[in-house]
Amino acid sequence: MKDRREYIITKAMELYALNGYNNVSITDLQIALDMGRGTLYYYFKSQDELFQVCMERYFMRPKQQALQQPDTILIPDMIRAMLGYLDSLQDALQTFENKNINTTNVVNLMFTAYNLFPLLSRKAKRLYTAEIELWKKAIRNSIRAGQVRSGVNIDLLALMFTHVKDGYDSGQNGETMDFNIFPQQYNYLYELIQPLPVNQ
């Protein structure tokens, strides 16, 4: 029972990412899943519910888990946590049979979800705020630990770290997200705010 539900979520997410939520019908899902409508509705009350579960599974839950960090977190720990979140997204996308799913597909799907479903939009905003606050905490802790220069603009830096994940051009149709760029961006930003070496 659980395996079949998981299979529905995986296959549905692949269809949504490839074609967009508005272009996937119940009939499309039935064909892709080789499943009767009654069976599909046994697991999910509606396509809206299925779509929201997909978004929760692939985007919301992994980020929420990544943000479960101790109050003592430092910037390197925060970088590892966010790279772990991005790795989970990359791993999920690689499980799809169709390899034509790219960055533009994923970004468009997220915008659709947040525009059509207020609950998802509110959750996304809460996670965004939680990430910024956690970055602020990591920066303050790193300053106290002597890993970051005092006097830096904590609020601005928190925003910059938060938006590293958005540092790819989602407008290039057919482009696949280069996950290798994210560690470079995080680490370079961190290096910029570390204490300057003392001249001997």
PDB file of N, CA, C and O in Angstrom, residues 16 19-23 51-52 55 104-118 120-121:
ATOM      1  N   TYR A  16       4.327  16.406 -13.561  1.00  0.00           N
ATOM      2  CA  TYR A  16       4.138  17.825 -13.261  1.00  0.00           C
ATOM      3  C   TYR A  16       5.381  18.630 -13.635  1.00  0.00           C
ATOM      4  O   TYR A  16       5.283  19.724 -14.205  1.00  0.00           O
ATOM      5  N   ASN A  19       5.621  18.653 -17.656  1.00  0.00           N
ATOM      6  CA  ASN A  19       4.567  19.302 -18.448  1.00  0.00           C
ATOM      7  C   ASN A  19       3.909  20.502 -17.782  1.00  0.00           C
ATOM      8  O   ASN A  19       3.193  21.252 -18.440  1.00  0.00           O
ATOM      9  N   GLY A  20       4.130  20.675 -16.489  1.00  0.00           N
ATOM     10  CA  GLY A  20       3.437  21.730 -15.761  1.00  0.00           C
ATOM     11  C   GLY A  20       2.138  21.210 -15.183  1.00  0.00           C
ATOM     12  O   GLY A  20       1.456  20.374 -15.789  1.00  0.00           O
ATOM     13  N   TYR A  21       1.789  21.697 -14.005  1.00  0.00           N
ATOM     14  CA  TYR A  21       0.601  21.196 -13.303  1.00  0.00           C
ATOM     15  C   TYR A  21      -0.665  21.342 -14.133  1.00  0.00           C
ATOM     16  O   TYR A  21      -1.484  20.417 -14.214  1.00  0.00           O
ATOM     17  N   ASN A  22      -0.836  22.494 -14.774  1.00  0.00           N
ATOM     18  CA  ASN A  22      -2.071  22.758 -15.515  1.00  0.00           C
ATOM     19  C   ASN A  22      -2.206  21.922 -16.781  1.00  0.00           C
ATOM     20  O   ASN A  22      -3.285  21.884 -17.382  1.00  0.00           O
ATOM     21  N   ASN A  23      -1.129  21.285 -17.205  1.00  0.00           N
ATOM     22  CA  ASN A  23      -1.159  20.487 -18.435  1.00  0.00           C
ATOM     23  C   ASN A  23      -1.197  18.985 -18.169  1.00  0.00           C
ATOM     24  O   ASN A  23      -1.005  18.192 -19.090  1.00  0.00           O
ATOM     25  N   PHE A  51      -0.997  16.936  -6.003  1.00  0.00           N
ATOM     26  CA  PHE A  51       0.010  17.932  -6.360  1.00  0.00           C
ATOM     27  C   PHE A  51       0.632  18.557  -5.114  1.00  0.00           C
ATOM     28  O   PHE A  51       1.856  18.719  -5.029  1.00  0.00           O
ATOM     29  N   GLN A  52      -0.191  18.898  -4.147  1.00  0.00           N
ATOM     30  CA  GLN A  52       0.325  19.511  -2.926  1.00  0.00           C
ATOM     31  C   GLN A  52       1.207  18.543  -2.143  1.00  0.00           C
ATOM     32  O   GLN A  52       2.232  18.949  -1.572  1.00  0.00           O
ATOM     33  N   MET A  55       4.591  18.541  -3.866  1.00  0.00           N
ATOM     34  CA  MET A  55       5.381  19.725  -3.557  1.00  0.00           C
ATOM     35  C   MET A  55       5.942  19.660  -2.132  1.00  0.00           C
ATOM     36  O   MET A  55       7.074  20.048  -1.876  1.00  0.00           O
ATOM     37  N   THR A 104      14.287  25.203 -15.587  1.00  0.00           N
ATOM     38  CA  THR A 104      13.096  25.990 -15.907  1.00  0.00           C
ATOM     39  C   THR A 104      11.834  25.248 -15.515  1.00  0.00           C
ATOM     40  O   THR A 104      10.899  25.848 -14.967  1.00  0.00           O
ATOM     41  N   ASN A 105      11.795  23.937 -15.757  1.00  0.00           N
ATOM     42  CA  ASN A 105      10.638  23.138 -15.369  1.00  0.00           C
ATOM     43  C   ASN A 105      10.367  23.263 -13.870  1.00  0.00           C
ATOM     44  O   ASN A 105       9.229  23.492 -13.447  1.00  0.00           O
ATOM     45  N   VAL A 106      11.420  23.105 -13.084  1.00  0.00           N
ATOM     46  CA  VAL A 106      11.286  23.091 -11.634  1.00  0.00           C
ATOM     47  C   VAL A 106      10.851  24.452 -11.112  1.00  0.00           C
ATOM     48  O   VAL A 106       9.942  24.563 -10.276  1.00  0.00           O
ATOM     49  N   VAL A 107      11.481  25.521 -11.599  1.00  0.00           N
ATOM     50  CA  VAL A 107      11.143  26.869 -11.139  1.00  0.00           C
ATOM     51  C   VAL A 107       9.695  27.215 -11.499  1.00  0.00           C
ATOM     52  O   VAL A 107       8.947  27.744 -10.675  1.00  0.00           O
ATOM     53  N   ASN A 108       9.299  26.893 -12.714  1.00  0.00           N
ATOM     54  CA  ASN A 108       7.918  27.176 -13.137  1.00  0.00           C
ATOM     55  C   ASN A 108       6.915  26.411 -12.283  1.00  0.00           C
ATOM     56  O   ASN A 108       5.843  26.931 -11.947  1.00  0.00           O
ATOM     57  N   LEU A 109       7.256  25.182 -11.944  1.00  0.00           N
ATOM     58  CA  LEU A 109       6.366  24.371 -11.121  1.00  0.00           C
ATOM     59  C   LEU A 109       6.192  24.983  -9.739  1.00  0.00           C
ATOM     60  O   LEU A 109       5.085  25.020  -9.189  1.00  0.00           O
ATOM     61  N   MET A 110       7.275  25.482  -9.175  1.00  0.00           N
ATOM     62  CA  MET A 110       7.198  26.098  -7.855  1.00  0.00           C
ATOM     63  C   MET A 110       6.357  27.371  -7.882  1.00  0.00           C
ATOM     64  O   MET A 110       5.529  27.603  -6.998  1.00  0.00           O
ATOM     65  N   PHE A 111       6.533  28.189  -8.911  1.00  0.00           N
ATOM     66  CA  PHE A 111       5.723  29.401  -9.028  1.00  0.00           C
ATOM     67  C   PHE A 111       4.244  29.054  -9.181  1.00  0.00           C
ATOM     68  O   PHE A 111       3.371  29.705  -8.589  1.00  0.00           O
ATOM     69  N   THR A 112       3.953  28.030  -9.954  1.00  0.00           N
ATOM     70  CA  THR A 112       2.570  27.593 -10.125  1.00  0.00           C
ATOM     71  C   THR A 112       1.979  27.168  -8.790  1.00  0.00           C
ATOM     72  O   THR A 112       0.854  27.539  -8.432  1.00  0.00           O
ATOM     73  N   ALA A 113       2.739  26.383  -8.046  1.00  0.00           N
ATOM     74  CA  ALA A 113       2.264  25.887  -6.749  1.00  0.00           C
ATOM     75  C   ALA A 113       1.933  27.038  -5.805  1.00  0.00           C
ATOM     76  O   ALA A 113       0.878  27.040  -5.154  1.00  0.00           O
ATOM     77  N   TYR A 114       2.824  28.019  -5.740  1.00  0.00           N
ATOM     78  CA  TYR A 114       2.627  29.109  -4.796  1.00  0.00           C
ATOM     79  C   TYR A 114       1.519  30.065  -5.245  1.00  0.00           C
ATOM     80  O   TYR A 114       0.871  30.696  -4.409  1.00  0.00           O
ATOM     81  N   ASN A 115       1.286  30.159  -6.541  1.00  0.00           N
ATOM     82  CA  ASN A 115       0.213  31.015  -7.047  1.00  0.00           C
ATOM     83  C   ASN A 115      -1.162  30.374  -6.886  1.00  0.00           C
ATOM     84  O   ASN A 115      -2.147  31.068  -6.623  1.00  0.00           O
ATOM     85  N   LEU A 116      -1.239  29.067  -7.058  1.00  0.00           N
ATOM     86  CA  LEU A 116      -2.528  28.383  -7.033  1.00  0.00           C
ATOM     87  C   LEU A 116      -2.958  27.936  -5.638  1.00  0.00           C
ATOM     88  O   LEU A 116      -4.154  27.811  -5.367  1.00  0.00           O
ATOM     89  N   PHE A 117      -1.990  27.692  -4.774  1.00  0.00           N
ATOM     90  CA  PHE A 117      -2.313  27.108  -3.472  1.00  0.00           C
ATOM     91  C   PHE A 117      -1.778  27.994  -2.348  1.00  0.00           C
ATOM     92  O   PHE A 117      -0.582  27.947  -2.037  1.00  0.00           O
ATOM     93  N   PRO A 118      -2.641  28.794  -1.741  1.00  0.00           N
ATOM     94  CA  PRO A 118      -2.214  29.713  -0.674  1.00  0.00           C
ATOM     95  C   PRO A 118      -1.504  29.015   0.487  1.00  0.00           C
ATOM     96  O   PRO A 118      -0.583  29.568   1.067  1.00  0.00           O
ATOM     97  N   LEU A 120       0.455  26.369   0.383  1.00  0.00           N
ATOM     98  CA  LEU A 120       1.841  26.137  -0.009  1.00  0.00           C
ATOM     99  C   LEU A 120       2.636  27.436  -0.005  1.00  0.00           C
ATOM    100  O   LEU A 120       3.803  27.462   0.394  1.00  0.00           O
ATOM    101  N   SER A 121       2.006  28.499  -0.457  1.00  0.00           N
ATOM    102  CA  SER A 121       2.675  29.802  -0.481  1.00  0.00           C
ATOM    103  C   SER A 121       3.038  30.253   0.930  1.00  0.00           C
ATOM    104  O   SER A 121       4.147  30.733   1.177  1.00  0.00           O
TER     105      SER A 121
END
